[in-house]
Short mmCIF file of C-alpha atoms in Angstrom, two decimals:
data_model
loop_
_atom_site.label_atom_id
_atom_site.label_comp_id
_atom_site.label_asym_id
_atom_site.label_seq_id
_atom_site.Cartn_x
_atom_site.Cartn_y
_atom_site.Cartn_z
CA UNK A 24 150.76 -1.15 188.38
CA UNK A 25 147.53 -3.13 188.37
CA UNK A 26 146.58 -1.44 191.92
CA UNK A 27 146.72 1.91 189.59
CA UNK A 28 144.61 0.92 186.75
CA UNK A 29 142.45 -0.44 189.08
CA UNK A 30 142.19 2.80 190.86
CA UNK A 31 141.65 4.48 187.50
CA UNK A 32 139.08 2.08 186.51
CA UNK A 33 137.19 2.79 189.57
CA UNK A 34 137.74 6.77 188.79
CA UNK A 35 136.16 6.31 185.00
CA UNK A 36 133.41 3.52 186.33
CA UNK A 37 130.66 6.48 185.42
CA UNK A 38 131.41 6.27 181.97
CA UNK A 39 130.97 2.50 182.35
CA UNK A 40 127.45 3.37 183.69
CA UNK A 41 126.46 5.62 180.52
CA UNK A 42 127.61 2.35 178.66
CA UNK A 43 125.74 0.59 180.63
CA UNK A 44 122.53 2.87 180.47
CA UNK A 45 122.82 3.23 176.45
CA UNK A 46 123.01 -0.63 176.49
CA UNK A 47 120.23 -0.80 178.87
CA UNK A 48 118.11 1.54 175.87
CA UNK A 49 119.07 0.11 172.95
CA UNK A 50 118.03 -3.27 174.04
CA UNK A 51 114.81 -1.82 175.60
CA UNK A 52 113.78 -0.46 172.73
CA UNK A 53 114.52 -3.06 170.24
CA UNK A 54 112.74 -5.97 172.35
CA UNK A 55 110.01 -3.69 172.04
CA UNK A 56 110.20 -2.85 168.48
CA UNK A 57 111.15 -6.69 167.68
CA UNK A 58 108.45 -8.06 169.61
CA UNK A 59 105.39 -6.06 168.13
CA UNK A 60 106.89 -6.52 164.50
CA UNK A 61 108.38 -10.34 165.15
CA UNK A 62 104.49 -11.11 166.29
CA UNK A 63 103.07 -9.26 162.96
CA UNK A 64 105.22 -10.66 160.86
CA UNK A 65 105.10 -14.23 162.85
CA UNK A 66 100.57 -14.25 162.43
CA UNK A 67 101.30 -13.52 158.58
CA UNK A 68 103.74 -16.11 158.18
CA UNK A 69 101.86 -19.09 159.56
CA UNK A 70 98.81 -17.27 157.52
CA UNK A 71 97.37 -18.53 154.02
CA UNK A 72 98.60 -15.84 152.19
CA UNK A 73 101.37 -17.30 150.05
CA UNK A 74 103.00 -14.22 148.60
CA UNK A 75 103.48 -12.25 151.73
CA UNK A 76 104.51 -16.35 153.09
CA UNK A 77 107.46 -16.73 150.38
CA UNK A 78 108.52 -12.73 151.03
CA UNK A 79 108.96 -13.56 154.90
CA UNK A 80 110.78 -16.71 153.96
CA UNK A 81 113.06 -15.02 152.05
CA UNK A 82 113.50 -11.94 154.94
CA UNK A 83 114.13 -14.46 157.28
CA UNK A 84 116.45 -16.99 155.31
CA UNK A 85 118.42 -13.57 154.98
CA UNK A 86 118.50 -12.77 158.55
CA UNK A 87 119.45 -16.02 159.72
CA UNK A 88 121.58 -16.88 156.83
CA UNK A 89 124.08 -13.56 157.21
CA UNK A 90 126.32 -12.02 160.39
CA UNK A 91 124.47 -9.45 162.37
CA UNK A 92 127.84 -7.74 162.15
CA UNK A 93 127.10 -7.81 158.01
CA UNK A 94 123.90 -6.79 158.08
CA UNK A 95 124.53 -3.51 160.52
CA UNK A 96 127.64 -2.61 158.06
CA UNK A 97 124.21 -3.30 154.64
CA UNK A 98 121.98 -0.70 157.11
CA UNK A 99 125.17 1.59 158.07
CA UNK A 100 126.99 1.91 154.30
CA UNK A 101 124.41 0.90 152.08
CA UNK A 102 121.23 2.96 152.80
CA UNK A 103 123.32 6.24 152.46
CA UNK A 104 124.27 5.01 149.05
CA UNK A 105 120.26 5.19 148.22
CA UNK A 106 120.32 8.47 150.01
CA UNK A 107 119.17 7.21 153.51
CA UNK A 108 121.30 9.18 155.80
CA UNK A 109 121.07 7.45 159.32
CA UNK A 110 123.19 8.81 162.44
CA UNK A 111 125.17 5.56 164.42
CA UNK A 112 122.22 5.34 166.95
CA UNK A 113 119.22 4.96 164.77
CA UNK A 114 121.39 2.79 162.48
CA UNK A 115 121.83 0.41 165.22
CA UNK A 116 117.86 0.32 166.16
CA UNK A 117 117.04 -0.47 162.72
CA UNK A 118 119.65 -2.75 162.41
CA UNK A 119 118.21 -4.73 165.49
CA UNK A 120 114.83 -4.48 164.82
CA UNK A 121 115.50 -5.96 161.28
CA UNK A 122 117.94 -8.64 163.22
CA UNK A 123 115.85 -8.97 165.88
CA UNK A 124 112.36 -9.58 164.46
CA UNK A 125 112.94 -11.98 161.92
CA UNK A 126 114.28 -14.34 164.64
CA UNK A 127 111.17 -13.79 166.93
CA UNK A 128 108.86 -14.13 164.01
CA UNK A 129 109.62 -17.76 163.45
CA UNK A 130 109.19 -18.72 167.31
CA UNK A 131 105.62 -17.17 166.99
CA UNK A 132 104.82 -18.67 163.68
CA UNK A 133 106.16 -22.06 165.27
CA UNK A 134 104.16 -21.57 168.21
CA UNK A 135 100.80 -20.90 166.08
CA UNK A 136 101.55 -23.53 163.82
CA UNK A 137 101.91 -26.03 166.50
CA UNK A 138 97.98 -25.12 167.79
CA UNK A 139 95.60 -27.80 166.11
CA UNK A 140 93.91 -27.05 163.13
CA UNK A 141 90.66 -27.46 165.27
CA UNK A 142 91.15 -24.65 167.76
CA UNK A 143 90.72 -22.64 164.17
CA UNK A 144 87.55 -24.22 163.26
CA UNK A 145 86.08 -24.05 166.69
CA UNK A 146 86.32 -20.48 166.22
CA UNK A 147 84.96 -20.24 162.86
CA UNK A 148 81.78 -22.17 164.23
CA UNK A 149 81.31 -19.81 167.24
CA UNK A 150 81.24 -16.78 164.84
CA UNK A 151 84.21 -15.49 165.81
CA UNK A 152 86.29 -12.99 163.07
CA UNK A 153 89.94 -13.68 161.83
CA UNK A 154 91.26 -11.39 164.62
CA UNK A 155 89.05 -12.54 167.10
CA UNK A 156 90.42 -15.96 166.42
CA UNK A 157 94.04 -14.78 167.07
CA UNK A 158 93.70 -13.04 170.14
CA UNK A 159 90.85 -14.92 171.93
CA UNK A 160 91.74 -18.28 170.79
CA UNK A 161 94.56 -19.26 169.04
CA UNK A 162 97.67 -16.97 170.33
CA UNK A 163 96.64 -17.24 174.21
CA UNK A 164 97.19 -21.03 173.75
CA UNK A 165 100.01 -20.69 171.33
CA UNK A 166 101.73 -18.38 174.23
CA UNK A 167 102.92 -21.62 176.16
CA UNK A 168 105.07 -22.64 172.85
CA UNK A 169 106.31 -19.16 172.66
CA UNK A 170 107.09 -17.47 176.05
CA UNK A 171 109.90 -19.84 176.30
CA UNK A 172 112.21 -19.27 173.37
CA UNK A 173 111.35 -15.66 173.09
CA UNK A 174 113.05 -14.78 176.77
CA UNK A 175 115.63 -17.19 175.56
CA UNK A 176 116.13 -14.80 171.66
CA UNK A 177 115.64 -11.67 174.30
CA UNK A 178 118.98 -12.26 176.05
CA UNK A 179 120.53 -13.18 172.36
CA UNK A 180 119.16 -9.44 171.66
CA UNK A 181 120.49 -7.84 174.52
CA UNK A 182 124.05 -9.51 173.95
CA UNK A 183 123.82 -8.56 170.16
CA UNK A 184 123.47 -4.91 171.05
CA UNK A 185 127.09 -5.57 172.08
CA UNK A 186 127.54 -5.64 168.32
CA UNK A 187 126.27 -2.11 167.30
CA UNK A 188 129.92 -0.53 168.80
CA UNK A 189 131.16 -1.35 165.15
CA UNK A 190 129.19 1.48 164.08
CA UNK A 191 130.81 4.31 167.15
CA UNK A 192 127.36 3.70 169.40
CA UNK A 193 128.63 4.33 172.61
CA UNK A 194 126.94 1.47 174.70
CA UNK A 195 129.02 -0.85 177.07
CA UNK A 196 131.03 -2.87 175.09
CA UNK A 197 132.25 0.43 172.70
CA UNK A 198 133.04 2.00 176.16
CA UNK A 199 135.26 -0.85 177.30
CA UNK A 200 137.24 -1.04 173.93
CA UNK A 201 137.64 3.02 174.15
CA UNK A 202 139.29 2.31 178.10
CA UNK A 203 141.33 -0.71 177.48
CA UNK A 204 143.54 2.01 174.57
CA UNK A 205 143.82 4.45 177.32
CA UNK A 206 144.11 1.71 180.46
CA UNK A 207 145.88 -1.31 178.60
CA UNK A 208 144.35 -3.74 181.69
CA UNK A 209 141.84 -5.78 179.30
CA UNK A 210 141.61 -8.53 181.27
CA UNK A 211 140.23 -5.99 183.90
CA UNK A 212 138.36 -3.60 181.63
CA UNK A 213 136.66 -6.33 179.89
CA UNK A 214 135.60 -8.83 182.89
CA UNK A 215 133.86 -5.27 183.96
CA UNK A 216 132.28 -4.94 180.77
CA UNK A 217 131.43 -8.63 180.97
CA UNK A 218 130.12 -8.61 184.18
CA UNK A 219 127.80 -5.50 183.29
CA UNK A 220 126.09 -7.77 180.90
CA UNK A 221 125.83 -10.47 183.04
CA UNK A 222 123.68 -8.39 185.06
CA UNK A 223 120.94 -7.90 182.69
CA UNK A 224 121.49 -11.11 180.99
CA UNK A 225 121.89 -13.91 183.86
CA UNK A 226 118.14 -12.70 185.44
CA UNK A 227 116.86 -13.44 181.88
CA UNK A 228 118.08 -16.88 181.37
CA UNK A 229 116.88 -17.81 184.70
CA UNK A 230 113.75 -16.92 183.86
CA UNK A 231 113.64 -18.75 180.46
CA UNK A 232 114.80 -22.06 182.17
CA UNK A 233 112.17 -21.57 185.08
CA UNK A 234 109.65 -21.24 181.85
CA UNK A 235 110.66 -23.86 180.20
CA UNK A 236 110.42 -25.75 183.00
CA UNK A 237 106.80 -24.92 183.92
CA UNK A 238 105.57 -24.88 180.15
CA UNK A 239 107.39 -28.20 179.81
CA UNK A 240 104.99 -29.43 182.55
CA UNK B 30 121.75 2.48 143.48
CA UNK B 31 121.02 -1.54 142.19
CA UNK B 32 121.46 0.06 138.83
CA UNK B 33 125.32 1.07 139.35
CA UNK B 34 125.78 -2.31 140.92
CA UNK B 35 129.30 -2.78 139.62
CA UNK B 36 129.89 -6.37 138.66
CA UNK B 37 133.37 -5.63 137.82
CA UNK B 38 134.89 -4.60 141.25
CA UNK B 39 133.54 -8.10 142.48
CA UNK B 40 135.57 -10.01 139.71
CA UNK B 41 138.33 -7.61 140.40
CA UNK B 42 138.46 -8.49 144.16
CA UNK B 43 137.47 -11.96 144.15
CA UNK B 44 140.21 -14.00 144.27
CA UNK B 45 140.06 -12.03 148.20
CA UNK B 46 137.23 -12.69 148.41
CA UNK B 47 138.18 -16.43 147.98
CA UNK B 48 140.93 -16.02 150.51
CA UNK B 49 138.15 -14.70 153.16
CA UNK B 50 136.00 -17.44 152.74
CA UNK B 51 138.32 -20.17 152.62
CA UNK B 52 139.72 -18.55 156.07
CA UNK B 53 136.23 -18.40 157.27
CA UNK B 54 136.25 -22.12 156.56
CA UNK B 55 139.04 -22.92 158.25
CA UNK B 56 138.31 -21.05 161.29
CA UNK B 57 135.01 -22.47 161.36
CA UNK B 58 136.05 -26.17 161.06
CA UNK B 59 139.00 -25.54 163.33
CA UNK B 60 137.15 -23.85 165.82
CA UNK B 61 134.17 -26.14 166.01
CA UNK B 62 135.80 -28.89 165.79
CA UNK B 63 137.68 -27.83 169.12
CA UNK B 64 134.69 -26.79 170.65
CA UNK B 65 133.48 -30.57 170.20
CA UNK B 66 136.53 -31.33 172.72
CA UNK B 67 136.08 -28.46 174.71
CA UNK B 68 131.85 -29.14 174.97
CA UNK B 69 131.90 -32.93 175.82
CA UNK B 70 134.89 -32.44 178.33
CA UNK B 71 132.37 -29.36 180.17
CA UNK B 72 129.32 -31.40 179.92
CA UNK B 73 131.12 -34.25 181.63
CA UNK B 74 132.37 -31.98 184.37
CA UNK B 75 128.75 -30.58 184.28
CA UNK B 76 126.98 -33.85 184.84
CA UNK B 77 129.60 -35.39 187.45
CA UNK B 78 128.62 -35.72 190.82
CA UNK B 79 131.85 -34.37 192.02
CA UNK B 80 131.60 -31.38 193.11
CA UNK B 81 134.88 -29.68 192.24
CA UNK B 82 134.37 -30.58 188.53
CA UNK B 83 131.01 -29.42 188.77
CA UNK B 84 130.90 -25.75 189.93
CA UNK B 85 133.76 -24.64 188.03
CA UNK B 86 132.17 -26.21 184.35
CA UNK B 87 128.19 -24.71 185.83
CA UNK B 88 130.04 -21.07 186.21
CA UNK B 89 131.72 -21.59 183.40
CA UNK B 90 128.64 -22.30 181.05
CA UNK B 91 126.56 -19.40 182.81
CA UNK B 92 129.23 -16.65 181.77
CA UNK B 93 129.76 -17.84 178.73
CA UNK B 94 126.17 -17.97 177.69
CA UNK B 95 125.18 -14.43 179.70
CA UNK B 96 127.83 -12.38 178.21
CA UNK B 97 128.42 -11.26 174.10
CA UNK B 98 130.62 -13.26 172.59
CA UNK B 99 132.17 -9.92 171.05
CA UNK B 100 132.95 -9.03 174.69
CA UNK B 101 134.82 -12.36 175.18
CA UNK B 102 136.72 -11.72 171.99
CA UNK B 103 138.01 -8.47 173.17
CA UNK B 104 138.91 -10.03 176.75
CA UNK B 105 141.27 -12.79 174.87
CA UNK B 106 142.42 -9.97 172.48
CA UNK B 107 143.07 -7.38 174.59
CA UNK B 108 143.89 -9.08 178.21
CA UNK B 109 145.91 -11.66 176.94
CA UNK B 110 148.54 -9.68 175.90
CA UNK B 111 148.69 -8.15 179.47
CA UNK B 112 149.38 -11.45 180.69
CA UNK B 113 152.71 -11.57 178.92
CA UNK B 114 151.11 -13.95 176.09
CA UNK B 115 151.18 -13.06 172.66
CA UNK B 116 149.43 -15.13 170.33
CA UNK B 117 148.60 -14.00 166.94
CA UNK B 118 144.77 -12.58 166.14
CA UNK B 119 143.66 -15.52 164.08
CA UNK B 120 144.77 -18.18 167.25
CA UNK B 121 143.30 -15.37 169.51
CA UNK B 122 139.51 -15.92 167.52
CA UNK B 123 139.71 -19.51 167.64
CA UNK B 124 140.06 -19.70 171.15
CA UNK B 125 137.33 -17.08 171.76
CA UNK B 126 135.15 -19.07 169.72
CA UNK B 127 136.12 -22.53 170.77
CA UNK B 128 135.35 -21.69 174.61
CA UNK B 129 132.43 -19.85 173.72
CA UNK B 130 130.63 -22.62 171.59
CA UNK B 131 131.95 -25.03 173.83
CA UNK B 132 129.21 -23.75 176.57
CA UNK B 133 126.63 -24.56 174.01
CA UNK B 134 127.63 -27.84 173.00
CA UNK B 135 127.98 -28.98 176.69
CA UNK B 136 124.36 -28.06 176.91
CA UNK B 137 123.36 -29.57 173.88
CA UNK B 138 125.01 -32.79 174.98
CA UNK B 139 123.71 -32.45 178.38
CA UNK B 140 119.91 -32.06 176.99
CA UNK B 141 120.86 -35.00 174.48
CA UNK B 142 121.88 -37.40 177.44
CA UNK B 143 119.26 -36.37 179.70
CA UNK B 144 115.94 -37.32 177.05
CA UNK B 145 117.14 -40.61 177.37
CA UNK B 146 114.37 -41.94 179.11
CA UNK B 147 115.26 -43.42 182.56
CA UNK B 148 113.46 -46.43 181.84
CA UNK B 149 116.33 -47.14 179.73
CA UNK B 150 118.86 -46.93 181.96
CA UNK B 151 117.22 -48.99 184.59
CA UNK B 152 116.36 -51.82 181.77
CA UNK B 153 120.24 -51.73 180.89
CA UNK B 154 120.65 -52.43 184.57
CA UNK B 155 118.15 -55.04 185.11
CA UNK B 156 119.81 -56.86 181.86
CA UNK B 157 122.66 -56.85 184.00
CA UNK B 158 124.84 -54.53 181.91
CA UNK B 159 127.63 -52.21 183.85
CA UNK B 160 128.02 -48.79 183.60
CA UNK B 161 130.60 -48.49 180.84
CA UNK B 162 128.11 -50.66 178.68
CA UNK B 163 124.79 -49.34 179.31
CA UNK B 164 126.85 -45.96 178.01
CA UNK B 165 127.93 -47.66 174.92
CA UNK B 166 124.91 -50.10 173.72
CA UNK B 167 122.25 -47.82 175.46
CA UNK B 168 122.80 -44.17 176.23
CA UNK B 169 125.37 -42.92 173.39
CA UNK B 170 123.48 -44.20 170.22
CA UNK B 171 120.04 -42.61 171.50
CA UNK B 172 121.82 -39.14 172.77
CA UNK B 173 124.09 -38.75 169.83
CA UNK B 174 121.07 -39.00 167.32
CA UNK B 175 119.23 -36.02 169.30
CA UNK B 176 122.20 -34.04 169.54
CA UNK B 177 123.39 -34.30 165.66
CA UNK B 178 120.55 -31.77 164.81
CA UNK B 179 121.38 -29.05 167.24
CA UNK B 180 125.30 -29.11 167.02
CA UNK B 181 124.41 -28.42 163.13
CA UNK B 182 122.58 -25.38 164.00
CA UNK B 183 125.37 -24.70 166.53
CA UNK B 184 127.93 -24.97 163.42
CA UNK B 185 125.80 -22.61 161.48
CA UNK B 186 126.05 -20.07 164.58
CA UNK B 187 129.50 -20.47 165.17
CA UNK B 188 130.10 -19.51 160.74
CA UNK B 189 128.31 -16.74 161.54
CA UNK B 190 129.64 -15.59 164.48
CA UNK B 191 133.27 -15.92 163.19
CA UNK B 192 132.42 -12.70 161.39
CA UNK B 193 133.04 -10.76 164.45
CA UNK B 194 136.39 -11.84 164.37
CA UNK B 195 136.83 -8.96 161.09
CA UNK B 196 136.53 -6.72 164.41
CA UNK B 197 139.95 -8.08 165.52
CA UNK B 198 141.53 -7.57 162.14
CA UNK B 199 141.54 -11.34 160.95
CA UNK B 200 141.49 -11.46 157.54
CA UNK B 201 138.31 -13.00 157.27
CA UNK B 202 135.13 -13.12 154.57
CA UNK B 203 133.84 -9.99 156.55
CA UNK B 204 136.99 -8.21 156.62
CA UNK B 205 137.76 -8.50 153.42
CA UNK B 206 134.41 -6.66 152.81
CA UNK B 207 135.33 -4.13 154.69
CA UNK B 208 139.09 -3.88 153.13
CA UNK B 209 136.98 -3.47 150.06
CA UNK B 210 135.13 -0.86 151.61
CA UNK B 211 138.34 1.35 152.89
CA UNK B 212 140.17 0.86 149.70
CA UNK B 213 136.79 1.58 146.87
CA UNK B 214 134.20 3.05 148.65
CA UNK B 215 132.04 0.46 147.21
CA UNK B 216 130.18 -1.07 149.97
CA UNK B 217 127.10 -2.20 148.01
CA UNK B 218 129.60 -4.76 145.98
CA UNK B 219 131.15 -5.46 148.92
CA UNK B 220 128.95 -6.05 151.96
CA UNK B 221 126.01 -7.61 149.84
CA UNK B 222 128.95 -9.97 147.83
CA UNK B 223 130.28 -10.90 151.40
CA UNK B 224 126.17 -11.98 152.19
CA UNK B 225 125.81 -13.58 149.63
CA UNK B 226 128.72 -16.20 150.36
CA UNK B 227 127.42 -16.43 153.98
CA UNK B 228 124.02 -17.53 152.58
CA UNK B 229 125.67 -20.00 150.72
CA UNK B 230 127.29 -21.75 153.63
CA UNK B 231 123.72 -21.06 155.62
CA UNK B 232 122.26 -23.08 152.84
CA UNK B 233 124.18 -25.84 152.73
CA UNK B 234 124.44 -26.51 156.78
CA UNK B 235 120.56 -25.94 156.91
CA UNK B 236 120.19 -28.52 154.33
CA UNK B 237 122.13 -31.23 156.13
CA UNK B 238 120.67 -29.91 159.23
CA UNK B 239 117.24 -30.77 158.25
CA UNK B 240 118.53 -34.16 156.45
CA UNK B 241 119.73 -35.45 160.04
CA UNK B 242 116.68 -34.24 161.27
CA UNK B 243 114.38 -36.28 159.06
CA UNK B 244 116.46 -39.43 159.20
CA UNK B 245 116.14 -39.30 162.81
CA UNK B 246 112.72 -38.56 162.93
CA UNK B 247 112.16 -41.59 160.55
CA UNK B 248 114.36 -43.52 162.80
CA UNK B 249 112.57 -43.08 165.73
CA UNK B 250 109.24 -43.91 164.30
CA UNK B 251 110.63 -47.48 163.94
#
């Protein structure tokens, strides 16, 4: 019996790859999307403004305060209720980007936070603008604080995508719970599934301990 | 819209409401508290020197922390059955949860033991203490203060990742938002009611969170 399912498994292991490839997308795009918005929202943050300070707190106290699994059913059943129709897929991008960048905008606030007050003023005297500040000054240094945890929140991404098969996406983890109804091996359909992810995932967490290793230095 | 917002559906379904949350409770505390066991027993494997303990609790942390915790939900749910066991959805969460924040509480620990300086250790020695000692007067009370933080933040992970186990029909705060859903069609009311209790719990755990964290920073500036 098991030799059979395995057979089959072996027989549907394409589909596991168009999992695996809608996976490898959604979590592409979203470290993408979460990175550029997490570092936006991160420079405001540890900014002076207050107002847009407190509205960030409060975005992020949400994020981190709910279930990712709660806040993709808020993007998936509530925006359609204000008349924001959104198919599974894009659903599931906005739901990570929301997810995703809230968590990467406190590393980067941390990180700037945690460069010395002086750095800042040593720009100021050398003329240098706001922005010039940021990029030639403060976030190059602030870089060593952040590289570390961000790798580590990008393979907490890439294992939340696994999440977006509530909503019908059809990445890896949606494609093993489809199989295991028609091939009722889960231990088998699932260690696949598993080991999928550990292939993106393992690479990544090697690389965030070698990091924090050499930062740590 | 906000403006059809209908209080009365909440009143109307929260005493299950109350149900999901006081399950969410008890899966939490049941689950963590297992994962406690489950962490210190992996971390000791981890840290041993023999090898046989070692490689099994270093493969076991690595999977555990490189694959989705959903995924290792599904692989109790669904592959335990196929083993001839049948244990009921609820028990089936727990465990998922228990081995997976296990893997993070045998790091924590691990990172906990490991600050203690090694200057430490080798005074403990010099004062003549033995091993059992040196782990009791020396290397507990310092590692247990750095690890109360993070396990807190682990507890408020492992609240919110009990959640998933709605996906596995356990009548949960989550599922009982989406019961709501199926049965009203009100999933404003119900998914931003279900946040909202979530938030609560995220409130209180941070707060204690941060309390350990200043009384040990105050404590170690003595």
């Amino acid at each position: 019996m098991m030799a059979f399912y395995f057979s089959r498994l072996v027989e549907i292991f394409p589909f596991f790859l168009k999992g695996l490839w809608m996976t490898s997308q959604i979590a592409f795009i979203s470290l993408f999307t979460c990175t550029l918005l997490g570092f936006v929202l991160g420079i405001l943050r540890s900014g002076k403004n207050k107002i847009l300070k407190w509205i960030i707190g409060v975005y992020v106290s949400f994020v981190r305060g709910t279930p990712f699994v709660v806040q993709i059913f808020i993007v998936f059943f509530i925006l359609p209720e204000w008349g924001i129709q959104l198919k599974a897929f894009p659903a599931a991008l906005l739901a990570m980007a929301i997810m995703g960048s809230a968590f990467i905008c406190e590393i980067v606030a941390g990180g700037i936070n945690a460069i010395s007050k002086g750095q800042w003023e040593a720009g100021t005297a050398s003329g240098l603008t706001l922005i010039q500040q940021l990029r030639l000054v403060i976030v190059p240094q602030a870089m060593k604080v952040i590289l570390p945890p961000l790798v580590g929140q990008y393979v907490l991404l890439i294992k939340d995508t696994s999440v977006v098969s509530v909503i019908g996406v059809m990445e890896l983890t949606r494609v093993g719970w489809v199989t295991v109804v028609r091939i009722p091996e889960g231990l088998m359909v699932f260690s696949l599934v598993g080991a999928l992810y550990f292939v993106i995932s393992y690479p990544l967490i090697l690389l965030s301990n070698y990091l924090e290793r050499r930062m740590a230095i | 819209m906000l403006a059809d917002f209908n209080l009365r559906i909440i009143f109307e379904y929260l005493p299950l409401f109350l149900t999901g949350l006081r399950s969410t409770f008890f899966i939490s505390a049941v689950s963590i508290f297992l994962a406690l066991i489950a962490g210190t027993i992996a971390c000791a494997c981890r840290i041993s020197s023999i090898k046989l303990l070692k490689y099994p609790a270093i493969a076991y942390i690595e999977i555990i922390r490189s694959t989705p915790l959903l995924v290792q939900i599904y692989f109790l749910y669904f592959g335990l059955p196929t083993l001839g066991i049948r244990v009921p959805e609820i028990q089936t969460g727990i465990i998922a949860l228990m081995l997976n924040s296990g893997a993070y509480i045998a790091e924590i620990i691990r990172a906990g033991i490991t600050s203690v300086d090694d200057g430490q250790i080798e005074a403990g020695v010099a004062s003549g203490l033995n091993y059992f000692q040196r782990m009791r007067f020396i290397i507990l009370p310092q590692a247990l203060g750095a690890t109360v933080p993070p396990l807190l933040g682990q507890s408020i992970v492992l609240v919110k990742d009990s959640a998933l186990l709605s996906l596995i029909s356990v009548m949960e705060l989550t599922r009982v938002g989406q019961t709501m859903t199926s049965e009203r069609f009100m999933p404003t009311e119900a998914f931003l009611t279900v946040a909202f209790f979530y938030m609560c719990i995220y409130f209180c755990l941070k707060a204690l969170a941060d309390w350990s964290q200043r009384k040990l920073i105050y404590r170690e500036a003595y």
